[in-house]
Amino acid sequence: MRGVVFDGRRVEVVDDLEIRDPGPGEVLVGVAAAGLCHSDLSVIDGTIPFPVPVVLGHEGAGVVEAVGPGVTHVAPGDHVALSTIANCGACAECGRGRPTMCREAIGRPDRPFSRGGEPVYQFAANSAFAERTLVKAVQAVRIPDDIPLTSAALIGCAVVTGVGAVLNRAKVGPGDSVAVIGAGGIGLNVLQGARMAGAGTVVAVDANPAKEAVARQFGATHFFPSTEGVREVLPRGVDHAFECVGRVALVREAVDLLDRHGQAVLLGMPGATAEASFVVASLFLDKAVLGCRYGSSQPQRDFALYAQMYRSGHLLLDELVTATYAMEDFTKAMAEAKAGRVARAVLTF
């Protein structure tokens, strides 16, 4: 079986992966498409520490091939989008409807793959850069067969993270003002989440002027190359500022953009030990700095909702797919993503 493996030194496409059969509560999925997210690149460059060797990928969709005992909500032949949240369903956080906070789903990497008889780790409980992957039943979300799997794959990270941050975490309301720093895959989905929430002024900020057209397509009413431009249209500041790049300097800029009672939502992933600073007194006007994991989502609920929004024309998915690549062209796709030339590069199998 083919897959993209990082061994701690280099990343390569291999053809000798093996995967075990599904056990109780597990689903074996034949992956059809997987988006290349910067989190995958962050494993390669060390920004996200992860044990190796590991099969990369975490934003995928495909067709169920087999299910283990106890799985009833999906069956072989069903189309599914894959979640990275392998929550247990039984802890206090899951009981409160907060599966992204499940302690059983964080920091416990499994090794369902093997290569040459040696176990290989699974990234983000998902590993979508393989022809087949094994996930917990709760991670396989059935979607309508008429949604292209190249588009459906993006629901599993970029969409749920960006749109979810707007609707679930920030709870943007009609008429609110929004600034989105970074117009990549996550930022574009924050923009369309703000559009769907009925936000008023929505400002996209990105140093690459070539991103203006797509930012406006997804919901931006204004576009600037730096945060200095935001004050031109919102001199008092913004209700919601989303940092989607992962640079500590931009975290400070997001906080500085806030109006009274505003909130900065951090979505970008800086280094594991990175620290940011801001003027503490500036928060006393009821301002807030919010973290957000995976769009504060409930994947079984939200994936189905986003699939329906796509079918009704309210959610853009096809427009996120800048280019598709065969797995063997992973290096080319990685270079395009690093250069910021794609909203999403999608591998197809």
PDB file of N, CA and C in Angstrom, residues 93-134:
ATOM      1  N   GLU A  93     -15.828  15.678  29.298  1.00  0.00           N
ATOM      2  CA  GLU A  93     -15.821  16.658  28.216  1.00  0.00           C
ATOM      3  C   GLU A  93     -16.717  16.199  27.071  1.00  0.00           C
ATOM      4  N   CYS A  94     -16.644  14.929  26.709  1.00  0.00           N
ATOM      5  CA  CYS A  94     -17.530  14.409  25.662  1.00  0.00           C
ATOM      6  C   CYS A  94     -18.983  14.525  26.108  1.00  0.00           C
ATOM      7  N   GLY A  95     -19.236  14.261  27.388  1.00  0.00           N
ATOM      8  CA  GLY A  95     -20.588  14.368  27.914  1.00  0.00           C
ATOM      9  C   GLY A  95     -21.130  15.779  27.875  1.00  0.00           C
ATOM     10  N   ARG A  96     -20.239  16.754  27.934  1.00  0.00           N
ATOM     11  CA  ARG A  96     -20.647  18.165  27.855  1.00  0.00           C
ATOM     12  C   ARG A  96     -20.781  18.634  26.417  1.00  0.00           C
ATOM     13  N   GLY A  97     -20.577  17.747  25.453  1.00  0.00           N
ATOM     14  CA  GLY A  97     -20.665  18.142  24.059  1.00  0.00           C
ATOM     15  C   GLY A  97     -19.434  18.857  23.562  1.00  0.00           C
ATOM     16  N   ARG A  98     -18.259  18.556  24.189  1.00  0.00           N
ATOM     17  CA  ARG A  98     -17.000  19.193  23.795  1.00  0.00           C
ATOM     18  C   ARG A  98     -15.977  18.127  23.407  1.00  0.00           C
ATOM     19  N   PRO A  99     -16.219  17.409  22.301  1.00  0.00           N
ATOM     20  CA  PRO A  99     -15.307  16.323  21.927  1.00  0.00           C
ATOM     21  C   PRO A  99     -13.897  16.787  21.615  1.00  0.00           C
ATOM     22  N   THR A 100     -13.725  18.044  21.208  1.00  0.00           N
ATOM     23  CA  THR A 100     -12.375  18.528  20.906  1.00  0.00           C
ATOM     24  C   THR A 100     -11.524  18.656  22.167  1.00  0.00           C
ATOM     25  N   MET A 101     -12.141  18.600  23.330  1.00  0.00           N
ATOM     26  CA  MET A 101     -11.416  18.688  24.594  1.00  0.00           C
ATOM     27  C   MET A 101     -11.222  17.320  25.246  1.00  0.00           C
ATOM     28  N   CYS A 102     -11.641  16.262  24.594  1.00  0.00           N
ATOM     29  CA  CYS A 102     -11.500  14.904  25.132  1.00  0.00           C
ATOM     30  C   CYS A 102     -10.026  14.593  25.368  1.00  0.00           C
ATOM     31  N   ARG A 103      -9.678  14.257  26.596  1.00  0.00           N
ATOM     32  CA  ARG A 103      -8.281  13.978  26.918  1.00  0.00           C
ATOM     33  C   ARG A 103      -7.792  12.671  26.309  1.00  0.00           C
ATOM     34  N   GLU A 104      -8.710  11.780  25.975  1.00  0.00           N
ATOM     35  CA  GLU A 104      -8.319  10.538  25.313  1.00  0.00           C
ATOM     36  C   GLU A 104      -7.967  10.770  23.854  1.00  0.00           C
ATOM     37  N   ALA A 105      -8.330  11.936  23.318  1.00  0.00           N
ATOM     38  CA  ALA A 105      -8.111  12.218  21.896  1.00  0.00           C
ATOM     39  C   ALA A 105      -6.885  13.092  21.674  1.00  0.00           C
ATOM     40  N   ILE A 106      -6.196  13.473  22.725  1.00  0.00           N
ATOM     41  CA  ILE A 106      -5.069  14.388  22.606  1.00  0.00           C
ATOM     42  C   ILE A 106      -3.795  13.716  23.115  1.00  0.00           C
ATOM     43  N   GLY A 107      -2.770  13.687  22.273  1.00  0.00           N
ATOM     44  CA  GLY A 107      -1.458  13.227  22.711  1.00  0.00           C
ATOM     45  C   GLY A 107      -1.330  11.732  22.922  1.00  0.00           C
ATOM     46  N   ARG A 108      -2.179  10.932  22.285  1.00  0.00           N
ATOM     47  CA  ARG A 108      -2.085   9.481  22.417  1.00  0.00           C
ATOM     48  C   ARG A 108      -2.009   8.838  21.029  1.00  0.00           C
ATOM     49  N   PRO A 109      -0.929   9.043  20.307  1.00  0.00           N
ATOM     50  CA  PRO A 109      -0.849   8.537  18.930  1.00  0.00           C
ATOM     51  C   PRO A 109      -0.858   7.010  18.869  1.00  0.00           C
ATOM     52  N   ASP A 110      -1.597   6.480  17.908  1.00  0.00           N
ATOM     53  CA  ASP A 110      -1.711   5.044  17.695  1.00  0.00           C
ATOM     54  C   ASP A 110      -0.778   4.641  16.563  1.00  0.00           C
ATOM     55  N   ARG A 111      -0.610   3.312  16.381  1.00  0.00           N
ATOM     56  CA  ARG A 111       0.260   2.807  15.313  1.00  0.00           C
ATOM     57  C   ARG A 111      -0.438   1.647  14.589  1.00  0.00           C
ATOM     58  N   PRO A 112      -1.463   1.981  13.784  1.00  0.00           N
ATOM     59  CA  PRO A 112      -2.163   0.926  13.048  1.00  0.00           C
ATOM     60  C   PRO A 112      -1.429   0.475  11.794  1.00  0.00           C
ATOM     61  N   PHE A 113      -0.408   1.242  11.376  1.00  0.00           N
ATOM     62  CA  PHE A 113       0.364   0.915  10.180  1.00  0.00           C
ATOM     63  C   PHE A 113       1.634   0.148  10.568  1.00  0.00           C
ATOM     64  N   SER A 114       2.198  -0.533   9.588  1.00  0.00           N
ATOM     65  CA  SER A 114       3.515  -1.139   9.768  1.00  0.00           C
ATOM     66  C   SER A 114       4.255  -1.101   8.438  1.00  0.00           C
ATOM     67  N   ARG A 115       5.556  -1.204   8.554  1.00  0.00           N
ATOM     68  CA  ARG A 115       6.401  -1.194   7.363  1.00  0.00           C
ATOM     69  C   ARG A 115       7.611  -2.071   7.644  1.00  0.00           C
ATOM     70  N   GLY A 116       7.769  -3.113   6.867  1.00  0.00           N
ATOM     71  CA  GLY A 116       8.862  -4.040   7.129  1.00  0.00           C
ATOM     72  C   GLY A 116       8.755  -4.700   8.487  1.00  0.00           C
ATOM     73  N   GLY A 117       7.525  -4.863   8.956  1.00  0.00           N
ATOM     74  CA  GLY A 117       7.323  -5.492  10.250  1.00  0.00           C
ATOM     75  C   GLY A 117       7.429  -4.549  11.437  1.00  0.00           C
ATOM     76  N   GLU A 118       7.795  -3.289  11.206  1.00  0.00           N
ATOM     77  CA  GLU A 118       7.932  -2.311  12.281  1.00  0.00           C
ATOM     78  C   GLU A 118       6.722  -1.375  12.300  1.00  0.00           C
ATOM     79  N   PRO A 119       6.193  -1.054  13.498  1.00  0.00           N
ATOM     80  CA  PRO A 119       5.012  -0.187  13.566  1.00  0.00           C
ATOM     81  C   PRO A 119       5.304   1.240  13.127  1.00  0.00           C
ATOM     82  N   VAL A 120       4.303   1.868  12.520  1.00  0.00           N
ATOM     83  CA  VAL A 120       4.412   3.244  12.031  1.00  0.00           C
ATOM     84  C   VAL A 120       3.260   4.048  12.628  1.00  0.00           C
ATOM     85  N   TYR A 121       3.570   5.251  13.101  1.00  0.00           N
ATOM     86  CA  TYR A 121       2.575   6.087  13.766  1.00  0.00           C
ATOM     87  C   TYR A 121       1.550   6.653  12.781  1.00  0.00           C
ATOM     88  N   GLN A 122       0.409   7.004  13.369  1.00  0.00           N
ATOM     89  CA  GLN A 122      -0.679   7.652  12.638  1.00  0.00           C
ATOM     90  C   GLN A 122      -0.747   9.105  13.082  1.00  0.00           C
ATOM     91  N   PHE A 123      -0.731  10.041  12.126  1.00  0.00           N
ATOM     92  CA  PHE A 123      -0.776  11.460  12.471  1.00  0.00           C
ATOM     93  C   PHE A 123      -2.209  11.925  12.693  1.00  0.00           C
ATOM     94  N   ALA A 124      -2.426  12.617  13.795  1.00  0.00           N
ATOM     95  CA  ALA A 124      -3.719  13.226  14.110  1.00  0.00           C
ATOM     96  C   ALA A 124      -4.856  12.204  14.068  1.00  0.00           C
ATOM     97  N   ALA A 125      -4.544  10.966  14.486  1.00  0.00           N
ATOM     98  CA  ALA A 125      -5.540   9.892  14.521  1.00  0.00           C
ATOM     99  C   ALA A 125      -6.207   9.681  13.157  1.00  0.00           C
ATOM    100  N   ASN A 126      -5.468   9.977  12.084  1.00  0.00           N
ATOM    101  CA  ASN A 126      -6.100  10.038  10.775  1.00  0.00           C
ATOM    102  C   ASN A 126      -5.217   9.475   9.660  1.00  0.00           C
ATOM    103  N   SER A 127      -4.062  10.108   9.394  1.00  0.00           N
ATOM    104  CA  SER A 127      -3.137   9.663   8.346  1.00  0.00           C
ATOM    105  C   SER A 127      -3.830   9.459   7.002  1.00  0.00           C
ATOM    106  N   ALA A 128      -4.323  10.553   6.461  1.00  0.00           N
ATOM    107  CA  ALA A 128      -5.068  10.492   5.195  1.00  0.00           C
ATOM    108  C   ALA A 128      -4.168  10.389   3.971  1.00  0.00           C
ATOM    109  N   PHE A 129      -2.844  10.547   4.122  1.00  0.00           N
ATOM    110  CA  PHE A 129      -1.945  10.393   2.971  1.00  0.00           C
ATOM    111  C   PHE A 129      -1.551   8.925   2.816  1.00  0.00           C
ATOM    112  N   ALA A 130      -2.533   8.084   2.736  1.00  0.00           N
ATOM    113  CA  ALA A 130      -2.329   6.659   2.502  1.00  0.00           C
ATOM    114  C   ALA A 130      -3.534   6.142   1.734  1.00  0.00           C
ATOM    115  N   GLU A 131      -3.334   5.074   0.995  1.00  0.00           N
ATOM    116  CA  GLU A 131      -4.445   4.546   0.202  1.00  0.00           C
ATOM    117  C   GLU A 131      -5.573   4.013   1.082  1.00  0.00           C
ATOM    118  N   ARG A 132      -5.235   3.586   2.281  1.00  0.00           N
ATOM    119  CA  ARG A 132      -6.236   3.177   3.266  1.00  0.00           C
ATOM    120  C   ARG A 132      -5.816   3.684   4.631  1.00  0.00           C
ATOM    121  N   THR A 133      -6.804   3.995   5.451  1.00  0.00           N
ATOM    122  CA  THR A 133      -6.511   4.375   6.829  1.00  0.00           C
ATOM    123  C   THR A 133      -7.550   3.774   7.743  1.00  0.00           C
ATOM    124  N   LEU A 134      -7.212   3.733   9.027  1.00  0.00           N
ATOM    125  CA  LEU A 134      -8.079   3.123  10.026  1.00  0.00           C
ATOM    126  C   LEU A 134      -8.416   4.174  11.068  1.00  0.00           C
TER     127      LEU A 134
END
